[in-house]
Amino acid sequence: MGNFKSIQQSLATELTGLNSLIRQTLQSPNELMNKVITSYLEKEGKQVRPILVMLCAKLFGDVTDKALKGAAAVELLHNASLIHDDVVDDTTTRRGAPTINALWDNHLAVLIGDFFLSNALLQAAATEDIRIVGSISELGRLLSIGELDEIYTARFNNLEEEAYFKIIFRKTASLFVACAEVGVFAAGIGKEDPRAAALIEYSRLLGLCFQIKDDIFDYFADAAIGKPTGNDLREGKITLPLLHVLRDEAIEGCAGMRSLARKEALGSDEIASLINFAIENGGIDYAYATMARLRNQAAALLRDTFAPSPTRDALISLIDFIIERNH
């Protein structure tokens, strides 16, 4: 966490400007909406995504007003997706606090999410860069497809790693890719530039690591994470640690566990059995090894493409933080 705090401190002025812009953008003539949004913004997250936008822009110069608007667009769209996801998943807590749908109701939560989404598009338009508008629009499309892919895969029990990585790219890594695109576009760099391509690929790898680590959390009880152990399995989602061991025929009891994982609804004891099966047979170790491989690819890309600098080091520290974080 120490290195991440250093990154936040190095961008303190820019983050203050970002949060001021977000609050200003979300002001409305509706008192109820203002009350709900003010309460929501008090539970500010780590803001990894806008930080990624700023770091990508900073590799080429200063974090400009255009970059701040692009970062705001990404953060607003991200929060819109979280608010809508909480409704879809009937989530009652996030970041240790009640969700909007839990405090109020689904109807209000959907409207607040729509308000965040529309303001994300307004901030993208305010950059006056059609490439940034395109990145934000494509991001919204991919996030929706990713969620639908996850529902489809859970329903039809696709146990292929290829399907898993396709889902987590769309539902998570696409957001990090958009951050890189917005950052380089704001800095005046074209997508055809090899440096832009390297940052986009780095961000894809970072996003994959982010989701794999999130999936690992579901195998261990921790109130700080904000979701119960086994919640993914409860929703029919088979993630990398379990997916890996279910494909290994050499593991004793694998066939029976695979059949169990394909059940339409699982009880608490069955979920516990699958979790223990994944942990005891190296599923968590495999997930960490996968993240280490992706991290090394990402770091090598940065080192091969960019000269040594505090910003390049910060990007490498960012992916290390993503892998090492405990919530």
XYZ file of C-alpha atoms in Angstrom:
327
model
C 0.000 0.000 0.000
C 2.946 2.318 0.687
C 3.926 2.673 -2.974
C 0.314 3.369 -3.939
C 0.084 6.120 -1.342
C 3.232 7.620 -2.862
C 1.533 7.600 -6.270
C -1.543 9.296 -4.793
C 0.647 11.920 -3.121
C 2.521 12.606 -6.358
C -0.827 13.331 -8.019
C -2.440 15.107 -5.044
C -3.070 18.363 -6.914
C -4.520 16.571 -9.927
C -6.739 14.337 -7.768
C -8.070 17.367 -5.908
C -8.923 18.929 -9.264
C -10.543 15.698 -10.446
C -12.772 15.359 -7.396
C -13.789 19.004 -7.573
C -14.727 18.516 -11.227
C -16.735 15.364 -10.444
C -18.680 17.041 -7.645
C -19.379 20.064 -9.808
C -20.491 17.869 -12.714
C -22.895 15.883 -10.530
C -24.704 18.932 -9.139
C -28.380 18.947 -10.099
C -31.515 21.000 -9.366
C -32.997 17.971 -7.596
C -32.430 18.016 -3.821
C -32.962 14.283 -3.361
C -30.449 13.441 -6.081
C -27.906 15.844 -4.556
C -28.407 14.262 -1.122
C -27.900 10.715 -2.433
C -24.869 11.655 -4.550
C -23.207 13.651 -1.762
C -23.527 10.649 0.534
C -22.215 8.321 -2.179
C -19.148 10.471 -2.900
C -18.178 10.427 0.782
C -17.265 6.743 0.288
C -14.640 7.589 -2.313
C -12.628 4.594 -3.492
C -8.934 4.411 -4.332
C -9.556 5.967 -7.768
C -7.115 3.585 -9.447
C -8.661 4.177 -12.861
C -8.391 7.986 -13.048
C -4.894 7.660 -11.572
C -4.040 5.368 -14.499
C -5.353 7.990 -16.938
C -3.148 10.630 -15.289
C -0.027 8.447 -15.241
C -0.436 7.553 -18.929
C -0.810 11.242 -19.799
C 2.104 12.184 -17.540
C 4.482 9.903 -19.462
C 4.230 12.443 -22.290
C 4.119 15.688 -20.297
C 1.734 17.379 -17.887
C -1.691 16.218 -16.701
C -3.738 18.755 -18.643
C -7.311 19.936 -18.180
C -8.213 17.632 -21.066
C -6.710 14.674 -19.201
C -8.662 15.598 -16.054
C -11.922 15.690 -18.008
C -11.094 12.325 -19.559
C -10.257 10.890 -16.124
C -13.558 12.226 -14.784
C -15.422 10.569 -17.670
C -13.818 7.207 -16.865
C -14.476 7.497 -13.127
C -18.106 8.539 -13.640
C -18.762 5.657 -16.034
C -17.060 3.233 -13.657
C -19.268 4.376 -10.789
C -22.371 4.194 -12.985
C -21.523 0.544 -13.695
C -21.003 -0.177 -9.972
C -24.358 1.392 -9.039
C -26.157 -0.596 -11.739
C -24.279 -3.805 -10.808
C -25.416 -3.411 -7.201
C -29.013 -3.386 -8.418
C -28.531 -6.404 -10.702
C -26.689 -8.408 -8.016
C -28.908 -7.161 -5.152
C -25.734 -6.035 -3.333
C -26.347 -4.301 -0.011
C -22.835 -3.126 0.922
C -19.867 -1.731 -1.003
C -16.624 -0.349 0.485
C -18.025 -1.224 3.897
C -21.099 1.003 3.533
C -24.712 0.454 2.397
C -25.306 0.708 -1.356
C -27.738 3.209 -2.873
C -30.242 0.449 -3.633
C -30.032 -0.770 -0.026
C -30.475 2.713 1.469
C -33.201 3.805 -0.932
C -34.505 1.407 -3.592
C -33.647 -0.055 -6.995
C -35.643 2.552 -8.897
C -33.669 5.460 -7.451
C -30.364 3.584 -7.806
C -30.940 2.977 -11.527
C -31.753 6.661 -12.064
C -28.627 7.739 -10.143
C -26.549 5.321 -12.218
C -28.047 6.781 -15.406
C -27.176 10.278 -14.155
C -23.541 9.245 -13.611
C -23.467 7.685 -17.087
C -24.857 10.771 -18.842
C -22.337 12.973 -17.038
C -19.524 10.638 -18.074
C -20.491 11.227 -21.691
C -20.706 14.990 -21.093
C -17.172 15.037 -19.672
C -15.905 12.974 -22.603
C -17.537 15.464 -24.989
C -16.005 18.366 -23.026
C -12.527 17.125 -24.021
C -13.476 18.027 -27.620
C -11.608 14.891 -28.752
C -13.734 12.440 -30.716
C -11.213 9.682 -29.931
C -11.907 10.055 -26.195
C -15.658 10.088 -26.840
C -15.195 6.899 -28.869
C -13.178 5.216 -26.093
C -15.809 5.996 -23.450
C -18.657 4.859 -25.735
C -16.885 1.606 -26.631
C -16.167 1.038 -22.946
C -19.865 1.245 -22.077
C -20.603 -1.295 -24.805
C -17.918 -3.740 -23.652
C -18.940 -3.532 -19.986
C -22.503 -4.463 -20.918
C -21.398 -7.337 -23.141
C -19.035 -8.593 -20.429
C -21.813 -8.783 -17.841
C -24.083 -10.603 -20.306
C -21.242 -12.984 -21.244
C -20.772 -13.794 -17.564
C -24.471 -14.603 -17.151
C -24.436 -16.774 -20.283
C -21.268 -18.631 -19.268
C -22.622 -19.275 -15.764
C -25.894 -20.578 -17.173
C -24.277 -22.933 -19.682
C -21.328 -23.972 -17.485
C -18.505 -23.133 -19.856
C -15.400 -24.312 -18.000
C -12.806 -23.078 -20.517
C -10.095 -20.627 -19.466
C -10.453 -18.890 -22.816
C -14.075 -18.010 -21.987
C -13.039 -16.776 -18.522
C -10.377 -14.429 -19.891
C -12.723 -13.125 -22.572
C -15.271 -12.249 -19.877
C -12.820 -10.546 -17.533
C -11.356 -8.542 -20.409
C -14.761 -7.145 -21.312
C -16.166 -6.640 -17.824
C -12.984 -5.337 -16.142
C -9.836 -4.995 -18.250
C -11.665 -2.969 -20.926
C -12.035 -0.202 -18.335
C -8.272 -0.088 -17.784
C -7.652 -0.117 -21.543
C -9.977 2.880 -21.882
C -7.945 4.664 -19.188
C -4.770 4.221 -21.222
C -6.468 5.363 -24.418
C -7.912 8.470 -22.757
C -4.543 9.303 -21.186
C -2.544 9.040 -24.410
C -5.198 10.823 -26.489
C -5.302 13.663 -23.940
C -1.523 13.937 -24.305
C -1.895 14.323 -28.072
C -0.573 10.845 -28.920
C -2.215 8.768 -31.658
C -3.217 5.142 -31.226
C -0.853 4.165 -34.044
C 2.135 5.309 -31.942
C 4.042 2.245 -30.579
C 4.149 3.928 -27.164
C 0.358 4.098 -27.098
C 0.120 0.433 -28.092
C 2.489 -0.521 -25.267
C 0.448 1.417 -22.682
C -2.820 -0.071 -23.917
C -1.421 -3.605 -23.656
C 0.075 -2.843 -20.222
C -3.355 -1.632 -19.091
C -5.065 -4.743 -20.450
C -2.690 -6.925 -18.424
C -3.223 -4.711 -15.374
C -6.990 -5.091 -15.712
C -6.763 -8.874 -15.986
C -4.676 -8.957 -12.792
C -7.216 -6.718 -11.065
C -10.083 -9.120 -11.782
C -8.127 -12.276 -10.956
C -7.217 -10.773 -7.567
C -10.866 -9.811 -7.007
C -11.851 -13.397 -7.795
C -9.300 -14.752 -5.296
C -10.946 -12.668 -2.551
C -14.113 -14.734 -2.962
C -12.319 -17.820 -1.629
C -11.577 -16.280 1.772
C -13.744 -14.637 4.421
C -12.956 -10.949 4.905
C -15.516 -8.347 5.904
C -13.393 -5.548 4.418
C -13.983 -6.878 0.903
C -17.709 -6.291 1.144
C -19.036 -9.564 -0.222
C -19.587 -12.960 1.392
C -17.222 -15.855 0.731
C -18.444 -17.973 -2.165
C -20.661 -15.263 -3.597
C -19.404 -15.889 -7.131
C -20.277 -19.583 -6.887
C -23.629 -18.684 -5.394
C -24.275 -16.703 -8.596
C -23.038 -19.545 -10.813
C -19.689 -17.925 -11.644
C -16.693 -20.251 -11.770
C -13.505 -18.185 -11.555
C -9.858 -18.994 -12.268
C -8.795 -20.798 -9.031
C -11.624 -23.333 -9.246
C -11.680 -23.392 -13.042
C -8.048 -24.518 -13.118
C -8.469 -27.468 -10.751
C -11.756 -28.602 -12.337
C -9.886 -29.117 -15.608
C -7.197 -31.350 -14.052
C -8.367 -34.947 -14.428
C -5.386 -36.160 -12.380
C -6.823 -34.613 -9.190
C -8.754 -37.113 -7.102
C -12.471 -36.333 -7.059
C -12.231 -33.881 -9.956
C -15.106 -35.413 -11.951
C -17.460 -35.274 -8.973
C -16.540 -31.671 -8.222
C -17.053 -30.731 -11.855
C -20.548 -32.198 -11.740
C -21.217 -30.334 -8.494
C -20.021 -27.043 -10.009
C -22.500 -27.489 -12.869
C -25.493 -27.608 -10.542
C -28.015 -24.836 -11.138
C -28.152 -23.888 -7.446
C -25.588 -24.638 -4.738
C -26.087 -24.901 -0.988
C -23.652 -23.445 1.541
C -21.986 -26.812 2.207
C -21.553 -27.449 -1.508
C -20.008 -24.001 -2.010
C -17.627 -24.671 0.897
C -16.639 -28.011 -0.685
C -15.805 -26.369 -4.006
C -13.840 -23.585 -2.327
C -11.819 -26.064 -0.275
C -11.240 -28.196 -3.380
C -9.798 -25.188 -5.212
C -7.584 -24.113 -2.298
C -6.298 -27.588 -1.401
C -5.399 -28.469 -4.997
C -3.419 -25.355 -5.873
C -6.065 -23.197 -7.536
C -5.078 -20.089 -5.578
C -1.388 -20.706 -6.273
C -2.179 -21.025 -9.980
C -4.085 -17.724 -9.966
C -1.168 -15.952 -8.272
C 1.284 -17.503 -10.750
C -0.916 -16.270 -13.610
C -0.900 -12.735 -12.188
C 2.890 -12.879 -11.779
C 3.260 -13.868 -15.443
C 0.965 -11.066 -16.597
C 2.739 -8.574 -14.303
C 6.155 -9.481 -15.725
C 4.871 -9.051 -19.281
C 3.446 -5.634 -18.389
C 6.622 -4.454 -16.641
C 8.804 -5.640 -19.540
C 6.629 -3.713 -21.985
C 7.092 -0.497 -20.029
C 10.836 -0.987 -19.613
C 11.306 -1.809 -23.306
C 9.246 1.168 -24.499
C 9.899 4.038 -22.086
C 13.061 5.534 -20.646
C 13.472 5.313 -16.850
C 11.325 7.898 -15.043
C 9.302 8.250 -11.828
C 6.101 7.883 -13.894
C 7.259 4.636 -15.489
C 8.191 3.328 -12.044
C 4.781 4.401 -10.724
C 3.025 2.352 -13.420
C 5.036 -0.730 -12.441
C 4.284 -0.063 -8.761
C 0.594 0.235 -9.642
C 0.361 -3.296 -11.008
C 2.292 -4.577 -7.962
C -0.213 -2.837 -5.707
C -3.127 -4.401 -7.609
C -1.700 -7.876 -7.039
C -0.658 -7.327 -3.421
C -3.753 -5.441 -2.140
C -5.839 -7.113 0.565
C -9.231 -5.665 -0.407
